[in-house]
Amino acid sequence: MTLSHATLVLLLVARIHGTDAAVRAAAKRCAKRLPRSKRDVMFKVVDSRSPLALVDYLADEL
């Protein structure tokens, strides 16, 4: 899995489920499959107070 794939997963989960819990769970699953050097973005989403808002912000900046 690449960082692009993980980002796409987060965007889709945010769009389909629309909850902080779903986004946080998806970020945890993706972090396990990414190389260690690319996991920091996923951990920031997991540790965020509002993961859904953070993913929305990331989507706006793409």
XYZ file of C-alpha atoms in Angstrom, residues 1 6-7 9-10 13 19-35 38-48 51 55:
36
model
C 0.000 0.000 0.000
C -4.181 5.239 2.225
C -5.268 8.817 1.553
C -9.186 5.140 1.720
C -9.533 7.938 4.271
C -14.439 6.452 4.517
C -17.987 9.598 11.473
C -14.847 10.219 13.497
C -14.787 6.612 14.678
C -14.824 5.203 11.156
C -12.065 7.545 9.968
C -9.932 6.736 13.013
C -10.382 2.969 12.511
C -9.487 3.208 8.821
C -6.374 5.241 9.617
C -5.260 2.596 12.109
C -5.723 -0.168 9.547
C -3.859 1.768 6.871
C -0.992 2.629 9.214
C -0.297 -1.058 9.716
C 0.151 -1.575 5.974
C 2.271 1.486 5.205
C 6.059 1.604 5.412
C 4.989 7.061 5.710
C 2.948 6.310 8.830
C 3.167 9.755 10.420
C 0.178 11.142 8.504
C -2.019 8.233 9.575
C -0.973 8.607 13.214
C -1.809 12.317 13.079
C -5.310 11.406 11.929
C -5.649 8.791 14.678
C -4.449 11.196 17.392
C -6.562 14.113 16.170
C -10.291 13.042 12.474
C -9.513 14.549 6.523
